[in-house]
Tab-separated table of N, CA and C in Angstrom:
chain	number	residue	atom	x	y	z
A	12	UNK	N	14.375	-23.239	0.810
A	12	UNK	CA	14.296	-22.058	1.629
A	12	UNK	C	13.576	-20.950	0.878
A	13	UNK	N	13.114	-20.352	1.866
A	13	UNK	CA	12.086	-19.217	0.945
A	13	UNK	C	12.764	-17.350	0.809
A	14	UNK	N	12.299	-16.759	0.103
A	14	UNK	CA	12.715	-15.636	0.258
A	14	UNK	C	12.507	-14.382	0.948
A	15	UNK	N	13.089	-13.700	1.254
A	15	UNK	CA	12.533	-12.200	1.659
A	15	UNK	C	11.916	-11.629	0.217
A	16	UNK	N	11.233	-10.696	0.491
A	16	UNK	CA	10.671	-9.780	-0.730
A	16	UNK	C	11.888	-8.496	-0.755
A	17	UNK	N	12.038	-8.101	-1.816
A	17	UNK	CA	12.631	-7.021	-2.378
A	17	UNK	C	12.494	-5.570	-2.339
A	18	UNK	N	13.053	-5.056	-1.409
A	18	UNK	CA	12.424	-3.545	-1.725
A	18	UNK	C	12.809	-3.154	-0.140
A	19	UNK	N	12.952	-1.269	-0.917
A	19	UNK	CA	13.198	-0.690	0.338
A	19	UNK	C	12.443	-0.547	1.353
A	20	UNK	N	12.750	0.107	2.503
A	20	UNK	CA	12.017	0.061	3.531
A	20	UNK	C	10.946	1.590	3.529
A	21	UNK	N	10.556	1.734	4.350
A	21	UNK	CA	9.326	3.051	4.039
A	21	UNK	C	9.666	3.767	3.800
A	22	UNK	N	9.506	4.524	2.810
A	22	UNK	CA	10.170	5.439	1.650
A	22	UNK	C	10.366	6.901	2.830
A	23	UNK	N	9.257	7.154	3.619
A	23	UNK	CA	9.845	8.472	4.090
A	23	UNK	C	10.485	8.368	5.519
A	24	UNK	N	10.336	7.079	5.694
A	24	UNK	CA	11.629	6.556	7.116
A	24	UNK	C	12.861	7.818	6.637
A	25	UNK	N	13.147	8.742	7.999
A	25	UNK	CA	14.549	9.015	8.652
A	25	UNK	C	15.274	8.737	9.566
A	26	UNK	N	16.442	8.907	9.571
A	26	UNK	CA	17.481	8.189	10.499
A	26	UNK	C	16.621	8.390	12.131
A	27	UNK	N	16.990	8.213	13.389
A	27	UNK	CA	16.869	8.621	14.397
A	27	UNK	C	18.254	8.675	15.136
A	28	UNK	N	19.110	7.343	14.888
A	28	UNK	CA	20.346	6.611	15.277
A	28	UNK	C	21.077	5.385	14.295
A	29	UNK	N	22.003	5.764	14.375
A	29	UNK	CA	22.514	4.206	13.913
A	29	UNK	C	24.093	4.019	15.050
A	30	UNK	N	24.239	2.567	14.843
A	30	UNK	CA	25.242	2.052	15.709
A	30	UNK	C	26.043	1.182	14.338
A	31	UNK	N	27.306	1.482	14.775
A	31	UNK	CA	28.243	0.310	13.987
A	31	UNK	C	29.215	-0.637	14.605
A	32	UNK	N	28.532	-1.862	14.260
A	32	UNK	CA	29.152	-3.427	14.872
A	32	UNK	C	30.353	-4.161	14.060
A	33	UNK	N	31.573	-4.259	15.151
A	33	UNK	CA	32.762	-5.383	14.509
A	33	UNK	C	32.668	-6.874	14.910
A	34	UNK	N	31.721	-6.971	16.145
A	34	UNK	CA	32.195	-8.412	17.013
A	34	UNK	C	30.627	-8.039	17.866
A	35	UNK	N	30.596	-9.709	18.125
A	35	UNK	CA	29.479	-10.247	18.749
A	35	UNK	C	29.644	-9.471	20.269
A	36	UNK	N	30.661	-8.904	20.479
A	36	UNK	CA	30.615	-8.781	22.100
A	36	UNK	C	29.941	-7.267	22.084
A	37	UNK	N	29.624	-6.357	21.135
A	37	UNK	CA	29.105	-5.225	21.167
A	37	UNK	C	27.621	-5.291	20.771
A	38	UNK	N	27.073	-6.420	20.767
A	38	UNK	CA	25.346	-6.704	20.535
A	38	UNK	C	24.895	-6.063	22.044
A	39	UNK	N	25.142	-6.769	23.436
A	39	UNK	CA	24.670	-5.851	24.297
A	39	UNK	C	24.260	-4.437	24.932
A	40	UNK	N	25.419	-4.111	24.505
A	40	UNK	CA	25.655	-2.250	24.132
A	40	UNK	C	24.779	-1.833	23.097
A	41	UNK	N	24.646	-2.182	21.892
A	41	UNK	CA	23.570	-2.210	21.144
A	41	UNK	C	21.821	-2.579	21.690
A	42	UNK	N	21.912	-3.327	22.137
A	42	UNK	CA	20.762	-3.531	22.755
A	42	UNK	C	20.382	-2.306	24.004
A	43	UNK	N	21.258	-2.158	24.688
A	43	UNK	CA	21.062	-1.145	25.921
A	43	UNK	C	20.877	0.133	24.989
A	44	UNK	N	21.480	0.564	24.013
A	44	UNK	CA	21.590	1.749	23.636
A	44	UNK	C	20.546	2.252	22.579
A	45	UNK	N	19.770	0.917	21.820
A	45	UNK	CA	18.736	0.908	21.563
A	45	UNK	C	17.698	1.338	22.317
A	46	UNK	N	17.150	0.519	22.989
A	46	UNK	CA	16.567	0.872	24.300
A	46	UNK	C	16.222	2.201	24.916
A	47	UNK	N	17.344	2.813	25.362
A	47	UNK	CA	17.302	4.194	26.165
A	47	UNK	C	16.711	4.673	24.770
A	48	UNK	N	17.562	4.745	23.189
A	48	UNK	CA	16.682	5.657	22.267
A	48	UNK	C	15.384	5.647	21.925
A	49	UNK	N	15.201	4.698	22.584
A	49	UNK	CA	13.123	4.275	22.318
A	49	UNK	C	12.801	4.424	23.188
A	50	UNK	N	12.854	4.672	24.696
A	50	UNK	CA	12.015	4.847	25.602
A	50	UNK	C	12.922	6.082	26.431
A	51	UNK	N	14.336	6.777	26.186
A	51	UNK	CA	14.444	7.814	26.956
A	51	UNK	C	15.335	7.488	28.086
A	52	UNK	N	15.485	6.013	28.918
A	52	UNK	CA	15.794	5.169	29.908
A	52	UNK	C	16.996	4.499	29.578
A	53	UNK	N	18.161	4.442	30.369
A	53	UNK	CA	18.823	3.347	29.961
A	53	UNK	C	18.045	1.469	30.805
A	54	UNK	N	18.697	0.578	30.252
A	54	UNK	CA	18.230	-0.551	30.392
A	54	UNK	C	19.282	-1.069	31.913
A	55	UNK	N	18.733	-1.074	32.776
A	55	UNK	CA	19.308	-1.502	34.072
A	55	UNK	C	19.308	-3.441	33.834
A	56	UNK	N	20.283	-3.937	34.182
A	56	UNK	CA	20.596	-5.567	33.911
A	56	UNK	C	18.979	-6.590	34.556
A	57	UNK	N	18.965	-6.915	33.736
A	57	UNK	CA	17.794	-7.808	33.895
A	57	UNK	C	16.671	-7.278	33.753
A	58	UNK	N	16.150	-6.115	33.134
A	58	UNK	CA	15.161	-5.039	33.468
A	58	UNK	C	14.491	-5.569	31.916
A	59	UNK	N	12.846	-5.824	31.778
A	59	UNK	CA	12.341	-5.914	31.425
A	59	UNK	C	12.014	-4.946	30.615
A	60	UNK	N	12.093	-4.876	28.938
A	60	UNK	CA	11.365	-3.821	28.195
A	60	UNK	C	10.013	-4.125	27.848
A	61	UNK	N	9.130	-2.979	27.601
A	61	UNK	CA	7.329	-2.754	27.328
A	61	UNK	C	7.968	-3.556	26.091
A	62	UNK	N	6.724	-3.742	24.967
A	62	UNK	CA	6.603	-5.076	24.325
A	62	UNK	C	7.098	-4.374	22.806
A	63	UNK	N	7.239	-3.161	22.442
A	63	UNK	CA	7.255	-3.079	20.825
A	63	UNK	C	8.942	-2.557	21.023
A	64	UNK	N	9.770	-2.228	22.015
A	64	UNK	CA	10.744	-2.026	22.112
A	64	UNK	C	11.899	-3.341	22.730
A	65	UNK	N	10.970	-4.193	23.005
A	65	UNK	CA	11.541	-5.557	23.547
A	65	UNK	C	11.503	-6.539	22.297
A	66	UNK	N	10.831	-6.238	21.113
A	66	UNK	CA	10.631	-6.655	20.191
A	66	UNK	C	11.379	-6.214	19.114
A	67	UNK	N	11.551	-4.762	19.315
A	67	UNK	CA	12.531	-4.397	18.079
A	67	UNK	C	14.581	-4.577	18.686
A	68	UNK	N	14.361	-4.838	20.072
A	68	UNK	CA	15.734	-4.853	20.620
A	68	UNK	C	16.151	-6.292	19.773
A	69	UNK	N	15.375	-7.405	20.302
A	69	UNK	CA	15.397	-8.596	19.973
A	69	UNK	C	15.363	-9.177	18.542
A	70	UNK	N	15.050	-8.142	17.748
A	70	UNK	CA	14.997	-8.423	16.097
A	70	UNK	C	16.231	-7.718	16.126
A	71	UNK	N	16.511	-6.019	16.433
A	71	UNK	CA	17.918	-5.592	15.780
A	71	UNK	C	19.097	-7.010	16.200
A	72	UNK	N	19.153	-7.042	17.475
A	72	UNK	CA	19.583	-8.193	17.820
A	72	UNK	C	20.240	-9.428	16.924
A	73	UNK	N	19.533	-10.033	16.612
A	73	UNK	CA	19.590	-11.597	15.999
A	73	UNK	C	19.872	-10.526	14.563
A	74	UNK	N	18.953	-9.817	14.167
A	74	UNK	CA	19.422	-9.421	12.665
A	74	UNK	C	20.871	-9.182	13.054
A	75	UNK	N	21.423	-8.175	13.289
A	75	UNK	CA	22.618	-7.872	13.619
A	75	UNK	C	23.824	-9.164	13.788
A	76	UNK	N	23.366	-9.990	14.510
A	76	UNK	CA	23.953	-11.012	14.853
A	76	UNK	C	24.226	-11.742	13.449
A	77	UNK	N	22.925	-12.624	12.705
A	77	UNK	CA	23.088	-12.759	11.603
A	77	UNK	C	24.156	-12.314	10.509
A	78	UNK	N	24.319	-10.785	10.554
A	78	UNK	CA	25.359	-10.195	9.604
A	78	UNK	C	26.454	-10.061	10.187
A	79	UNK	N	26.930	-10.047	11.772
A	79	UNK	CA	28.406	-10.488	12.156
A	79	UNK	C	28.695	-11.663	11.650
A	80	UNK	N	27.965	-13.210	11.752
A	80	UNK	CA	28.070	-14.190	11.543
A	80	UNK	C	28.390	-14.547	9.908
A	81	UNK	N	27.146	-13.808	9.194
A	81	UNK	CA	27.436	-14.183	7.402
A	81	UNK	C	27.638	-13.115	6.716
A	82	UNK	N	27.681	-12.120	6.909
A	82	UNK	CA	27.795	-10.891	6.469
A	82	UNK	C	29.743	-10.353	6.397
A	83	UNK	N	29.827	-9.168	5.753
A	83	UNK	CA	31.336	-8.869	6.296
A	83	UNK	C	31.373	-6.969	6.734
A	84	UNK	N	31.938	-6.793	7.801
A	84	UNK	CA	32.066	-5.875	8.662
A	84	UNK	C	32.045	-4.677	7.818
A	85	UNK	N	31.682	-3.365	8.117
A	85	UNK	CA	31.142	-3.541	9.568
A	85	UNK	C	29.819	-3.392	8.923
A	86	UNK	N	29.197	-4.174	10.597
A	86	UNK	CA	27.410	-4.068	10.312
A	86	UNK	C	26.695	-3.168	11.166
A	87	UNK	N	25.901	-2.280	10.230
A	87	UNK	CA	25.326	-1.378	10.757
A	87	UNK	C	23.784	-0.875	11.292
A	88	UNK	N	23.716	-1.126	11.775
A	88	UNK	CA	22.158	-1.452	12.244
A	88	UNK	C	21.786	0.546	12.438
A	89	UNK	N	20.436	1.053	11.833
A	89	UNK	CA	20.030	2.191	11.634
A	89	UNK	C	18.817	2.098	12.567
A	90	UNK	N	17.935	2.851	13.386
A	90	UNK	CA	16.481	2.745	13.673
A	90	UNK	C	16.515	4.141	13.316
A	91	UNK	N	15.394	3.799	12.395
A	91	UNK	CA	14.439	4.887	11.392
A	91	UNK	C	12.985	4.809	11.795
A	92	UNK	N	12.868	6.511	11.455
A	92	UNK	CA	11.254	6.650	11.709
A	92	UNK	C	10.697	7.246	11.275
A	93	UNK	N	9.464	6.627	10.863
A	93	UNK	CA	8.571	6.875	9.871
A	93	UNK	C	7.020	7.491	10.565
A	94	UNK	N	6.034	8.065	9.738
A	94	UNK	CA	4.744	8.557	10.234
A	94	UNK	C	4.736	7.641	10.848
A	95	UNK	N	4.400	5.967	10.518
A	95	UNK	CA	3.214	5.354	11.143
A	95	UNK	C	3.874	3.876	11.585
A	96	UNK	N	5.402	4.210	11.708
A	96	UNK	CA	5.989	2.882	12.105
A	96	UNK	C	7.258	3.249	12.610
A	97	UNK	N	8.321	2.298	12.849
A	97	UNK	CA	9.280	2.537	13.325
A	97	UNK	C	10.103	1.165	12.587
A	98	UNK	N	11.526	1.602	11.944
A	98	UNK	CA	12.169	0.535	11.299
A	98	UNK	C	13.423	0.535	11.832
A	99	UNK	N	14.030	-0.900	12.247
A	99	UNK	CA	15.321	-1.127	12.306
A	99	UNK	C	16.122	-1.635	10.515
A	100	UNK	N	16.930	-1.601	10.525
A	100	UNK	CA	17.685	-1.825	9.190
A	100	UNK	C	18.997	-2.163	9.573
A	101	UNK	N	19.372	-3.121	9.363
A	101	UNK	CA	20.758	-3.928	9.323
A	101	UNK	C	21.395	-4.022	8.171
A	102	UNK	N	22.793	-3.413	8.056
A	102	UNK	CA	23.449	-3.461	6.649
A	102	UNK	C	24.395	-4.299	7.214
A	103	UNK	N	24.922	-5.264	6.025
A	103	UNK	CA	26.542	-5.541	5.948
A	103	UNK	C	27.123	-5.447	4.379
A	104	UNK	N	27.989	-5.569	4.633
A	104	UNK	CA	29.076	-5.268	3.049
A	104	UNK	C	29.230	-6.674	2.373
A	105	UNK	N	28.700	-7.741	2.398
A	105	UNK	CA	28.436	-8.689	1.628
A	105	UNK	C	27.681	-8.442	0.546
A	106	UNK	N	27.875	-8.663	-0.963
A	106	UNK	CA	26.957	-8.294	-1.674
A	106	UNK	C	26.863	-9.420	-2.613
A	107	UNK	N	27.535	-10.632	-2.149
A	107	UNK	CA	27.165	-11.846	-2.867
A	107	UNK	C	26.162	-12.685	-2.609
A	108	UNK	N	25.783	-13.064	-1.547
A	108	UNK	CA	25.238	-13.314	-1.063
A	108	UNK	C	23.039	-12.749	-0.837
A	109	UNK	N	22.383	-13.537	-1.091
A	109	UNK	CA	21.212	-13.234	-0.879
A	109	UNK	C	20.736	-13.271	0.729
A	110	UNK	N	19.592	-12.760	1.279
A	110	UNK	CA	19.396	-13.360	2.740
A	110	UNK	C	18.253	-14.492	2.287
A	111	UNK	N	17.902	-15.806	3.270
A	111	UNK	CA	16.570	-16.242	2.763
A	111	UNK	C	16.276	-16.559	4.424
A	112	UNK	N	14.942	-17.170	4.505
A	112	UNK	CA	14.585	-17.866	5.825
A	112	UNK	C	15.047	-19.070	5.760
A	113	UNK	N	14.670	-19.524	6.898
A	113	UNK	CA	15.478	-20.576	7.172
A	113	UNK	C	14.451	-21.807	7.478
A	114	UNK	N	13.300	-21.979	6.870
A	114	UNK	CA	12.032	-22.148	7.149
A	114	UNK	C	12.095	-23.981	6.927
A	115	UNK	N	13.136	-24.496	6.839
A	115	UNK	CA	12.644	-25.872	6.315
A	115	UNK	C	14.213	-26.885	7.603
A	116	UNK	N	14.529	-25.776	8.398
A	116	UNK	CA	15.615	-26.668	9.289
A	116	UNK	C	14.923	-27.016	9.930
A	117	UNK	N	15.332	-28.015	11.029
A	117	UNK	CA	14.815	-28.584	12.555
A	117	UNK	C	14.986	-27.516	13.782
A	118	UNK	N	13.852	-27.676	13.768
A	118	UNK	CA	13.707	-26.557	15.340
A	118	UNK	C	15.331	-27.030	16.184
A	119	UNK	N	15.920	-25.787	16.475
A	119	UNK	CA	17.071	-26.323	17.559
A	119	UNK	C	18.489	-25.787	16.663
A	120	UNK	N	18.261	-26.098	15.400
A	120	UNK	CA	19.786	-25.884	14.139
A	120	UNK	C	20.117	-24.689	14.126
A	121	UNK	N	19.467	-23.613	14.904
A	121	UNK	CA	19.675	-22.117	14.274
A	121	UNK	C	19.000	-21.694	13.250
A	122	UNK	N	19.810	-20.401	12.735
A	122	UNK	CA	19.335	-19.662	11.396
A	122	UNK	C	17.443	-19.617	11.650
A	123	UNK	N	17.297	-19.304	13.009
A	123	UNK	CA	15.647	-18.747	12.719
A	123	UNK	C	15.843	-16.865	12.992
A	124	UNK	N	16.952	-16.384	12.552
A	124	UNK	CA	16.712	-15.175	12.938
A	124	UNK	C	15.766	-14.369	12.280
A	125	UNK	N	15.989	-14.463	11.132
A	125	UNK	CA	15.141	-14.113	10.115
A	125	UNK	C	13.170	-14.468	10.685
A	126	UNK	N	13.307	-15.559	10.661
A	126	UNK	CA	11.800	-15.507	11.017
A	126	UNK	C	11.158	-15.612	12.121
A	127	UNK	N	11.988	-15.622	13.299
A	127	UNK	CA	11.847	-14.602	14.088
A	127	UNK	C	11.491	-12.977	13.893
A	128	UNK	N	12.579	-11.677	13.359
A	128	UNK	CA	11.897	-10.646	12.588
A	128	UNK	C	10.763	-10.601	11.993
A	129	UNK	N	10.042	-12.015	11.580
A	129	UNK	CA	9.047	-11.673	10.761
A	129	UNK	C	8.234	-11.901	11.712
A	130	UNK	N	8.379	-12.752	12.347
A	130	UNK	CA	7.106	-12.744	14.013
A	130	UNK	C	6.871	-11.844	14.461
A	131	UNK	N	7.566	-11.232	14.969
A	131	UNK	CA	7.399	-9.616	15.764
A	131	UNK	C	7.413	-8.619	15.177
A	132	UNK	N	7.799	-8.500	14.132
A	132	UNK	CA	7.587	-6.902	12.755
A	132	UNK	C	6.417	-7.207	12.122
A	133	UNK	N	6.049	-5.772	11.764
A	133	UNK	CA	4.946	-5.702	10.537
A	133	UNK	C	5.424	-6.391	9.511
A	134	UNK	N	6.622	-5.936	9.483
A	134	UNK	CA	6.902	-6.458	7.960
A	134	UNK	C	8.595	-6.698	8.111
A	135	UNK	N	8.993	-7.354	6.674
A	135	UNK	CA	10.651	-7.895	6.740
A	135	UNK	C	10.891	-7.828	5.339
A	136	UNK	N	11.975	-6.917	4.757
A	136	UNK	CA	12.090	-7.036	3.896
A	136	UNK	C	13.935	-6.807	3.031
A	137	UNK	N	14.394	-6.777	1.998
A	137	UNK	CA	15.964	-6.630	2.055
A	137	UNK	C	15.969	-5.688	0.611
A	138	UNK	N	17.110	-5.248	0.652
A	138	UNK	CA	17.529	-4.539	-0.236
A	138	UNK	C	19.323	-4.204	-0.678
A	139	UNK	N	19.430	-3.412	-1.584
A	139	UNK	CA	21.377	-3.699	-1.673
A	139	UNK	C	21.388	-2.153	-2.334
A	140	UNK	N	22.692	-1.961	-2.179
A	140	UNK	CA	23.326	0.033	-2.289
A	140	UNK	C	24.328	-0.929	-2.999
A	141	UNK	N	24.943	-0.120	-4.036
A	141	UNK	CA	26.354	-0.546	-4.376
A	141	UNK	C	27.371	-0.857	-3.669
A	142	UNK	N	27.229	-0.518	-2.214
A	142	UNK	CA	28.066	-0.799	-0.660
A	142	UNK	C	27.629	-1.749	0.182
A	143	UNK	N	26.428	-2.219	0.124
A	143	UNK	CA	25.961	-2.891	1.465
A	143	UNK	C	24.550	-3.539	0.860
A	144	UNK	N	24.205	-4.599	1.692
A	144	UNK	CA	22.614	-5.416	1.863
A	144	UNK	C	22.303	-5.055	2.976
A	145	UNK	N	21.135	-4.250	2.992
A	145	UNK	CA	19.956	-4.073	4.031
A	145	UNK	C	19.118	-5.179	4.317
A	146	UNK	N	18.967	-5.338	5.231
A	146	UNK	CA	17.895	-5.998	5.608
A	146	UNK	C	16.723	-5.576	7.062
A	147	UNK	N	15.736	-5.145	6.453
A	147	UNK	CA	14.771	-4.062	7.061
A	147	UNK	C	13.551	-4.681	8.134
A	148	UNK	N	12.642	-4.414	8.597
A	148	UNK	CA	11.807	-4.778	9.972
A	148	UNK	C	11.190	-3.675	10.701
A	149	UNK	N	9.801	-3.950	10.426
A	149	UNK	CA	9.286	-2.404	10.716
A	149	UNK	C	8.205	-2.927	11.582
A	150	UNK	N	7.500	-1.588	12.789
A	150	UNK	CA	7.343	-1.763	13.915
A	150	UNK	C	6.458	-1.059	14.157
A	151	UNK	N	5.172	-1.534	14.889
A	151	UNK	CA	4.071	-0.214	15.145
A	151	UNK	C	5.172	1.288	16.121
A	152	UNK	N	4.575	2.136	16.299
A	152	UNK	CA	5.032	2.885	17.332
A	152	UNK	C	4.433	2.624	18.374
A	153	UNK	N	3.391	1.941	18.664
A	153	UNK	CA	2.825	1.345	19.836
A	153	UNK	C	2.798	0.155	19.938
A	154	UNK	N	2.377	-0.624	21.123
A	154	UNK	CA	1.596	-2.259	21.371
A	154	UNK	C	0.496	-1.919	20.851
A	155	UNK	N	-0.213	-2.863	20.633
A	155	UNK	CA	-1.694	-3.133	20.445
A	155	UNK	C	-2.033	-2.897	19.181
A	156	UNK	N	-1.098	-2.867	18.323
A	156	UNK	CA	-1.585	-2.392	16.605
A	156	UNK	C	-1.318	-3.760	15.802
A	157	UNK	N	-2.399	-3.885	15.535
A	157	UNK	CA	-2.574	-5.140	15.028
A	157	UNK	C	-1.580	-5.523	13.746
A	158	UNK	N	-1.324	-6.699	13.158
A	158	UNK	CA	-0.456	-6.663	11.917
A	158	UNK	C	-1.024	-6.498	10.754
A	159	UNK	N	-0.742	-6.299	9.838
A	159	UNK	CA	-1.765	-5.666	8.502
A	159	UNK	C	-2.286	-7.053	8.096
Protein backbone atom coordinates (compact mmCIF):
# COMPACT_ATOMS: atom_id res chain seq x y z
CA UNK A 1 0.00 0.00 0.00
CA UNK A 2 1.21 3.37 -0.78
CA UNK A 3 1.33 6.52 1.16
CA UNK A 4 -0.17 9.89 1.56
CA UNK A 5 2.53 12.67 1.59
CA UNK A 6 3.12 14.57 4.78
CA UNK A 7 2.31 17.95 5.46
CA UNK A 8 -0.12 20.50 6.27
CA UNK A 9 -2.71 21.73 4.28
CA UNK A 10 -2.43 25.45 2.69
CA UNK A 11 -0.72 27.33 5.07
CA UNK A 12 -3.10 30.41 4.84
CA UNK A 13 -6.41 28.16 4.66
CA UNK A 14 -9.10 29.62 7.42
CA UNK A 15 -11.82 27.97 9.03
CA UNK A 16 -15.24 28.76 7.18
CA UNK A 17 -17.17 25.77 9.26
CA UNK A 18 -16.50 22.74 10.90
CA UNK A 19 -18.99 19.90 11.93
CA UNK A 20 -18.36 17.21 14.64
CA UNK A 21 -19.21 13.42 13.93
CA UNK A 22 -20.04 10.39 16.60
CA UNK A 23 -21.91 7.83 14.21
CA UNK A 24 -22.38 7.05 10.62
CA UNK A 25 -26.02 8.22 10.83
CA UNK A 26 -24.88 12.03 10.98
CA UNK A 27 -22.80 11.81 7.46
CA UNK A 28 -26.11 13.01 5.75
CA UNK A 29 -26.61 16.09 7.80
CA UNK A 30 -23.08 16.66 7.11
CA UNK A 31 -23.44 16.39 3.64
CA UNK A 32 -26.68 18.69 3.48
CA UNK A 33 -24.98 21.16 5.70
CA UNK A 34 -21.95 21.19 3.71
CA UNK A 35 -23.69 21.98 0.79
CA UNK A 36 -25.96 24.97 1.79
CA UNK A 37 -22.23 26.37 3.16
CA UNK A 38 -20.87 26.21 -0.40
CA UNK A 39 -23.55 27.26 -2.41
CA UNK A 40 -25.94 29.34 0.14
CA UNK A 41 -28.95 26.54 -0.61
CA UNK A 42 -29.97 23.85 1.44
CA UNK A 43 -29.83 20.37 -0.47
CA UNK A 44 -33.57 19.29 -1.20
CA UNK A 45 -33.56 15.03 -1.30
CA UNK A 46 -32.34 13.81 -4.44
CA UNK A 47 -31.20 17.26 -5.71
CA UNK A 48 -28.21 17.25 -7.69
CA UNK A 49 -25.02 19.39 -6.68
CA UNK A 50 -22.83 21.67 -9.54
CA UNK A 51 -19.59 19.57 -9.79
CA UNK A 52 -16.75 21.09 -7.29
CA UNK A 53 -19.30 21.02 -4.39
CA UNK A 54 -20.64 17.49 -5.34
CA UNK A 55 -17.11 16.59 -5.24
CA UNK A 56 -16.02 18.01 -2.08
CA UNK A 57 -19.52 16.66 -0.37
CA UNK A 58 -18.49 13.21 -1.61
CA UNK A 59 -14.77 13.32 -0.46
CA UNK A 60 -15.77 15.04 3.10
CA UNK A 61 -18.06 12.14 2.97
CA UNK A 62 -16.10 8.84 2.58
CA UNK A 63 -13.12 10.80 4.36
CA UNK A 64 -15.30 11.27 7.29
CA UNK A 65 -16.68 7.93 7.00
CA UNK A 66 -13.21 6.41 6.90
CA UNK A 67 -12.39 8.01 10.44
CA UNK A 68 -15.85 6.87 12.06
CA UNK A 69 -14.86 3.45 10.82
CA UNK A 70 -10.79 3.47 11.81
CA UNK A 71 -10.32 6.42 13.51
CA UNK A 72 -11.62 7.19 17.30
CA UNK A 73 -14.32 9.89 18.01
CA UNK A 74 -15.01 12.43 17.60
CA UNK A 75 -14.29 13.17 13.90
CA UNK A 76 -14.16 16.41 12.76
CA UNK A 77 -14.37 17.43 9.42
CA UNK A 78 -13.32 21.53 8.94
CA UNK A 79 -13.96 23.29 5.26
CA UNK A 80 -11.27 25.87 5.00
CA UNK A 81 -10.54 28.58 2.66
CA UNK A 82 -7.87 29.58 1.07
CA UNK A 83 -6.94 32.42 -1.87
CA UNK A 84 -6.97 29.92 -4.56
CA UNK A 85 -8.68 26.74 -3.27
CA UNK A 86 -10.98 25.40 -0.96
CA UNK A 87 -10.00 22.49 1.68
CA UNK A 88 -11.95 19.94 3.53
CA UNK A 89 -9.87 18.38 6.53
CA UNK A 90 -10.95 15.41 8.50
CA UNK A 91 -9.50 14.86 11.99
CA UNK A 92 -9.81 11.86 14.30
CA UNK A 93 -8.07 11.17 17.67
CA UNK A 94 -6.25 8.08 16.56
CA UNK A 95 -2.67 8.78 16.63
CA UNK A 96 -1.36 5.30 16.13
CA UNK A 97 -2.21 4.62 13.31
CA UNK A 98 -0.91 6.00 9.75
CA UNK A 99 -3.59 6.63 6.78
CA UNK A 100 -2.35 4.82 3.40
CA UNK A 101 -4.33 4.06 0.01
CA UNK A 102 -5.69 1.27 -0.56
CA UNK A 103 -4.28 0.90 -4.06
CA UNK A 104 -3.43 -2.86 -4.39
CA UNK A 105 -7.22 -4.44 -3.15
CA UNK A 106 -9.80 -5.84 -5.67
CA UNK A 107 -12.14 -3.44 -7.03
CA UNK A 108 -15.44 -4.20 -4.85
CA UNK A 109 -13.30 -4.82 -1.07
CA UNK A 110 -13.69 -1.22 -0.02
CA UNK A 111 -11.09 1.08 1.52
CA UNK A 112 -11.04 3.20 -1.90
CA UNK A 113 -11.92 6.24 0.08
CA UNK A 114 -8.82 7.62 0.09
CA UNK A 115 -8.32 7.42 -3.60
CA UNK A 116 -11.25 8.40 -4.42
CA UNK A 117 -10.20 12.06 -2.57
CA UNK A 118 -7.38 11.93 -4.70
CA UNK A 119 -9.60 11.69 -7.94
CA UNK A 120 -11.58 14.63 -7.35
CA UNK A 121 -9.08 17.00 -5.21
CA UNK A 122 -6.15 18.88 -6.31
CA UNK A 123 -4.42 17.42 -3.88
CA UNK A 124 -4.54 14.80 -0.61
CA UNK A 125 -2.50 15.02 1.97
CA UNK A 126 -2.24 14.07 6.17
CA UNK A 127 -0.86 15.44 9.05
CA UNK A 128 -1.00 14.92 13.20
CA UNK A 129 -1.44 17.80 16.31
CA UNK A 130 -0.57 16.18 19.55
CA UNK A 131 -4.62 15.55 19.58
CA UNK A 132 -5.65 14.35 16.29
CA UNK A 133 -4.60 13.06 12.43
CA UNK A 134 -5.74 15.29 9.72
CA UNK A 135 -6.30 14.20 6.73
CA UNK A 136 -6.66 17.11 4.08
CA UNK A 137 -8.21 17.52 0.18
CA UNK A 138 -8.17 20.61 -1.55
CA UNK A 139 -10.48 21.99 -4.23
CA UNK A 140 -10.55 24.56 -7.06
CA UNK A 141 -13.17 27.28 -6.05
CA UNK A 142 -14.56 26.65 -9.40
CA UNK A 143 -15.25 23.71 -12.18
CA UNK A 144 -13.12 23.90 -14.98
CA UNK A 145 -9.66 24.40 -13.22
CA UNK A 146 -7.61 22.04 -14.37
CA UNK A 147 -5.38 19.78 -11.84
CA UNK A 148 -1.81 20.99 -11.40
Amino acid sequence: MAALQFSPPVPDAVEVRHWALTTGAELSGLRTSLHQTLTGEALLDGEKLDEVPEQMALVATELATNALRHGLPPTIVTLLSAEDCLVIDVADHDLATAPELADTRPAGSGGRGLLLARSFSLDVGWYATAQAKHIWATFPRRAGRPHP
